[in-house]
Short mmCIF file of C-alpha atoms in Angstrom, two decimals:
data_model
loop_
_atom_site.label_atom_id
_atom_site.label_comp_id
_atom_site.label_asym_id
_atom_site.label_seq_id
_atom_site.Cartn_x
_atom_site.Cartn_y
_atom_site.Cartn_z
CA MET A 1 208.24 178.11 181.26
CA THR A 2 211.91 178.16 179.92
CA ARG A 3 214.79 177.54 182.17
CA PRO A 4 217.25 180.41 183.35
CA VAL A 5 220.64 180.31 181.85
CA ALA A 6 223.34 179.52 184.11
CA LEU A 7 225.63 182.70 184.88
CA ALA A 8 229.33 182.17 183.83
CA SER A 9 231.90 182.35 186.66
CA TYR A 10 233.97 184.83 187.48
CA GLN A 11 236.85 184.70 185.40
CA TRP A 12 240.38 186.29 186.82
CA PRO A 13 242.00 189.24 184.93
CA PRO A 14 244.53 188.21 182.57
CA SER A 15 247.92 188.23 183.75
CA ASN A 16 250.70 190.60 182.25
CA GLU A 17 252.48 187.72 180.59
CA VAL A 18 249.15 187.02 178.83
CA ILE A 19 248.00 190.67 177.47
CA ALA A 20 252.00 190.97 176.58
CA GLU A 21 251.78 188.19 174.37
CA LYS A 22 248.46 189.14 172.97
CA VAL A 23 249.74 192.84 172.23
CA GLY A 24 253.31 192.10 171.33
CA LEU A 25 255.02 193.49 174.36
CA ASP A 26 257.34 192.85 176.95
CA PRO A 27 255.51 191.93 180.25
CA ARG A 28 257.38 194.41 181.89
CA ASP A 29 256.10 196.85 179.60
CA ILE A 30 252.46 196.33 180.73
CA ILE A 31 251.14 199.09 183.28
CA ARG A 32 247.84 197.70 185.03
CA PHE A 33 245.10 200.17 186.15
CA ASP A 34 242.42 197.72 186.45
CA GLY A 35 241.21 197.50 190.23
CA ASN A 36 242.06 193.86 191.09
CA VAL A 37 245.73 194.35 189.84
CA ALA A 38 248.17 196.06 191.41
CA ALA A 39 249.76 198.69 188.61
CA THR A 40 253.26 198.19 190.54
CA PRO A 41 255.23 195.12 191.08
CA PRO A 42 255.10 193.52 194.47
CA PRO A 43 257.39 194.59 197.36
CA SER A 44 260.60 193.20 198.17
CA ALA A 45 260.43 190.22 200.35
CA ARG A 46 262.94 191.94 203.07
CA PRO A 47 260.93 192.96 206.20
CA ALA A 48 261.63 196.42 206.17
CA ALA A 49 260.17 196.66 202.53
CA LEU A 50 257.39 194.60 203.67
CA ALA A 51 256.84 196.55 206.52
CA ARG A 52 256.75 200.02 204.31
CA ALA A 53 254.26 198.38 201.99
CA LEU A 54 252.06 197.15 204.43
CA ALA A 55 251.66 200.64 206.52
CA ASP A 56 249.24 201.99 204.50
CA VAL A 57 247.48 198.71 203.49
CA ASN A 58 244.06 199.73 204.64
CA GLU A 59 243.90 203.21 203.03
CA TYR A 60 242.22 203.75 199.71
CA ASP A 61 244.53 205.00 196.56
CA ARG A 62 244.44 208.62 197.50
CA GLY A 63 244.76 209.49 194.00
CA ARG A 64 241.32 209.07 193.14
CA TYR A 65 239.74 210.83 196.01
CA HIS A 66 241.76 214.04 195.53
CA SER A 67 238.42 216.18 195.30
CA LEU A 68 236.31 214.41 198.08
CA ARG A 69 239.27 214.71 200.35
CA ALA A 70 240.16 218.48 199.53
CA ALA A 71 236.30 219.30 200.39
CA ILE A 72 236.29 217.18 203.76
CA ALA A 73 239.80 219.16 204.39
CA ALA A 74 238.32 222.56 203.87
CA ARG A 75 235.10 221.99 205.40
CA HIS A 76 236.96 221.12 208.65
CA GLY A 77 240.21 223.57 208.76
CA VAL A 78 242.77 220.87 208.27
CA GLY A 79 245.52 219.73 205.40
CA ILE A 80 244.39 217.61 203.02
CA ASP A 81 247.33 215.43 204.29
CA GLN A 82 245.36 215.06 207.43
CA VAL A 83 241.92 213.34 205.70
CA ALA A 84 242.30 209.71 205.27
CA LEU A 85 239.53 207.24 203.54
CA GLY A 86 238.66 203.80 204.85
CA PRO A 87 235.68 201.71 205.09
CA ALA A 88 234.65 203.46 208.60
CA ALA A 89 235.30 206.80 207.06
CA MET A 90 233.32 205.55 204.06
CA SER A 91 230.21 204.34 206.43
CA SER A 92 230.15 207.84 208.20
CA LEU A 93 229.33 209.54 205.00
CA SER A 94 225.70 207.93 204.78
#
């Protein structure tokens, strides 16, 4: 009987600096689209800016679910801006 091969540990995505160096760009020119890394720079440390950034922290990215939100809005006769998806909303769909 053969022994199972150990799984590799999770590796964090490379930083913008590592990617930029690999492809010869300025790190500020890298735009991220992977799910674990924000595509935009972090908000300012000023309280008002932090409050705005955290206001919708529990909402899913609206851009990826436009057709689902549109269908829910149409089904319930409301505007698409009134439909918010989140963990509780997703569990009610199953």
